[in-house]
Short mmCIF file of C-alpha atoms in Angstrom, two decimals:
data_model
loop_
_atom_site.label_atom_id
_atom_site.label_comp_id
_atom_site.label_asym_id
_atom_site.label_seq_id
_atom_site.Cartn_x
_atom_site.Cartn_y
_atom_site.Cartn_z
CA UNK A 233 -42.20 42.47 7.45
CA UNK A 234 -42.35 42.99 11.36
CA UNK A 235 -41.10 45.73 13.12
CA UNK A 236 -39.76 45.57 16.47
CA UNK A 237 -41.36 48.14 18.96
CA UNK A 238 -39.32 50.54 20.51
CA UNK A 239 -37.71 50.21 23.59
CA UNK A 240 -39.35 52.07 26.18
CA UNK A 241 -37.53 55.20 28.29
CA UNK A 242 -37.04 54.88 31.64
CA UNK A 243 -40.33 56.47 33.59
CA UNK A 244 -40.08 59.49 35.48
CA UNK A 245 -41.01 57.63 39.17
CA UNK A 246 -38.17 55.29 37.80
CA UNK A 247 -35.61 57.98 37.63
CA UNK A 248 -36.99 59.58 40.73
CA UNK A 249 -36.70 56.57 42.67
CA UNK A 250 -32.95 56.19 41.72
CA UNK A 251 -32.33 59.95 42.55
CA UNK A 252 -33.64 59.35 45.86
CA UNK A 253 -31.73 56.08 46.28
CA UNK A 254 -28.13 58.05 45.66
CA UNK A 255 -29.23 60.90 47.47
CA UNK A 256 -30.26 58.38 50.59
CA UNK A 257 -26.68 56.71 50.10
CA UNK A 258 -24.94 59.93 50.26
CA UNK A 259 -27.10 61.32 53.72
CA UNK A 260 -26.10 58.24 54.95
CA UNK A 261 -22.56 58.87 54.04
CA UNK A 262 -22.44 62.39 54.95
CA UNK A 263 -24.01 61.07 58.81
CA UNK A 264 -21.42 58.80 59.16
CA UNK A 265 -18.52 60.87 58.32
CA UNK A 266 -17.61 58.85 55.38
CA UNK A 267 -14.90 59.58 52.56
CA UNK A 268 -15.63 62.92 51.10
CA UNK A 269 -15.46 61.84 47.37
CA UNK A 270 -17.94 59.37 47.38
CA UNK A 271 -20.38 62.05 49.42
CA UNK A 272 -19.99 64.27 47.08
CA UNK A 273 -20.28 61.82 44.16
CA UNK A 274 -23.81 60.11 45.58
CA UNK A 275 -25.01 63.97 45.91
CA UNK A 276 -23.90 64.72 42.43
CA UNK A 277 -25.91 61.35 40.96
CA UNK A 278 -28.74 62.83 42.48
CA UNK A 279 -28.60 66.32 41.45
CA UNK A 280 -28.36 64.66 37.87
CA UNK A 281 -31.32 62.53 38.04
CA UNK A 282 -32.91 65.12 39.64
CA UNK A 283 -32.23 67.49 37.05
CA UNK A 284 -33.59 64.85 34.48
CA UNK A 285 -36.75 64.65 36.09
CA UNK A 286 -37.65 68.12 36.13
CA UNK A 287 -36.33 68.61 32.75
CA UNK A 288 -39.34 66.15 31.57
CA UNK A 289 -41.80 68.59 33.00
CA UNK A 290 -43.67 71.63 33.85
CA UNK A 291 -43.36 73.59 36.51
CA UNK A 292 -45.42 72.47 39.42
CA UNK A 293 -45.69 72.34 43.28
CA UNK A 294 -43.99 68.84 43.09
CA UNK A 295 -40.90 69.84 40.81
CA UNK A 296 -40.69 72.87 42.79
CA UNK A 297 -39.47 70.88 45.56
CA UNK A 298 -37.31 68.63 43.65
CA UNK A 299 -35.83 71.90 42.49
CA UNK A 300 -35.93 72.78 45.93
CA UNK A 301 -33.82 69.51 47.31
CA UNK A 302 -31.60 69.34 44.41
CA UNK A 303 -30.22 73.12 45.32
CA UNK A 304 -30.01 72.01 48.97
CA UNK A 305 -27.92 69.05 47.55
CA UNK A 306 -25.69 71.63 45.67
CA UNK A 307 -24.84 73.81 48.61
CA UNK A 308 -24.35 70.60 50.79
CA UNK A 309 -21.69 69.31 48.30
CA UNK A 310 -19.97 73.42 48.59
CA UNK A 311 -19.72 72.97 52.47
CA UNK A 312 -18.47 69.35 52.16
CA UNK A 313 -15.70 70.88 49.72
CA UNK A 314 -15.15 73.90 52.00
CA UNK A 315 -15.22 72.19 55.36
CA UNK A 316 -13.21 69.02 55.01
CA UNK A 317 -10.37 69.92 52.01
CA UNK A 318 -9.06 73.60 53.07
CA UNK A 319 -7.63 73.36 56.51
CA UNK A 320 -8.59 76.34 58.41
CA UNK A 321 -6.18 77.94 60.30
CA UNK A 322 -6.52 81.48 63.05
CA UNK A 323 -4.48 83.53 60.25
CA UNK A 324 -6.72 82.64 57.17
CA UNK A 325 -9.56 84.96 56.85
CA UNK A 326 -13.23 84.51 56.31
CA UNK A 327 -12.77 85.99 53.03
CA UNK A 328 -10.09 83.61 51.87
CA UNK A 329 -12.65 80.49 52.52
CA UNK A 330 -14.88 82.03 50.54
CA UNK A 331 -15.11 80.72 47.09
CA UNK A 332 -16.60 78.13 44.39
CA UNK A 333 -16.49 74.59 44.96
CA UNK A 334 -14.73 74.48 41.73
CA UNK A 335 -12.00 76.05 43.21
CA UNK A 336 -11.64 74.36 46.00
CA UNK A 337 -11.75 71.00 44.54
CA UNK A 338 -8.44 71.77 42.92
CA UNK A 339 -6.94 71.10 46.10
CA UNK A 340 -8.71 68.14 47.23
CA UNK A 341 -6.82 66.17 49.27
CA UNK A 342 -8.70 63.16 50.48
CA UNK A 343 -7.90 59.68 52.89
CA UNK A 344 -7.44 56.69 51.72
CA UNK A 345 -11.08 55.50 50.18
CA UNK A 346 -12.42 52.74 53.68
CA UNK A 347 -13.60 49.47 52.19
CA UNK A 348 -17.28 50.74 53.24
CA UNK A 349 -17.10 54.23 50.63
CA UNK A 350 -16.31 51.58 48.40
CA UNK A 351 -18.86 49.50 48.37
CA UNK A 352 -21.10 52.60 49.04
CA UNK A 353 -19.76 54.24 45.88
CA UNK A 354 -20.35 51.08 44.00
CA UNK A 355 -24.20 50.71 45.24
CA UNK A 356 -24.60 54.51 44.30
CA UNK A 357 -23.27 53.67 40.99
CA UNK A 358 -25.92 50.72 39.95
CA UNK A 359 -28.89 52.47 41.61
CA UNK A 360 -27.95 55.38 39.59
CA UNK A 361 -27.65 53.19 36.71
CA UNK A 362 -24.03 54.23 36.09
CA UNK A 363 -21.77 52.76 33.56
CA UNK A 364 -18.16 51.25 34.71
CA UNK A 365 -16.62 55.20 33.44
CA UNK A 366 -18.98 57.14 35.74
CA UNK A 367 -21.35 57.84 32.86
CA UNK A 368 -24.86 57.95 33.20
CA UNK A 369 -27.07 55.70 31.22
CA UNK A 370 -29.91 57.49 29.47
#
């Protein structure tokens, strides 16, 4: 009787390379002023994969920098949620602005989705290796 050999796991430099790839799609998105969901959605991808990767490991120089760009991806995805869904007005204070992106995101109120954050958010997805429900294949 035969046995069929496992499949093998995706490779660390594999999921690396697709982390990158989302979190290149969502720089690019971010430059260009782009719809705010699919930003913050590219960022998230990457933060996962990210978060993957160092999982698999020990701590070392390298994952301290992936640590390092994944919590510069967090606090990008806060100021995208802070900056372009509360309107800021003269009578709001500083203190009132001040808060988790969780909270703000319950009052997300975003433009209709361009044809480009479409296809963008769509890319993001298969580089990310994303299932048609937003799930992430492992």
């Amino acid at each position: 009787m035969t046995t069929i050999p496992p499949i093998p796991s995706e490779t660390t430099r594999q999921t690396l390379t697709r982390a990158l790839a989302a979190a290149n799609i969502a720089v690019k998105l971010d430059e260009a002023n782009q719809d705010t969901t699919a930003i913050v959605d590219a960022y998230q991808r990457s933060i996962l994969l990210l978060d993957e990767v160092i999982s698999r490991h020990d701590v070392s120089e390298e994952l301290e920098r992936l640590a390092a760009v994944r919590t510069t991806y967090r606090h990008r995805i806060e100021v995208l949620l802070l900056s372009r869904t509360v309107p800021i007005t003269q009578q709001q204070s500083t203190e009132t602005l001040i808060g988790t992106a969780e909270s703000a995101s319950k009052s997300w109120k975003f433009p209709k989705c361009t044809e480009t954050a479409k296809k963008a958010r769509r890319w993001t997805k298969l580089l990310c290796g994303c299932t048609r429900d937003g799930s992430i294949m492992i």
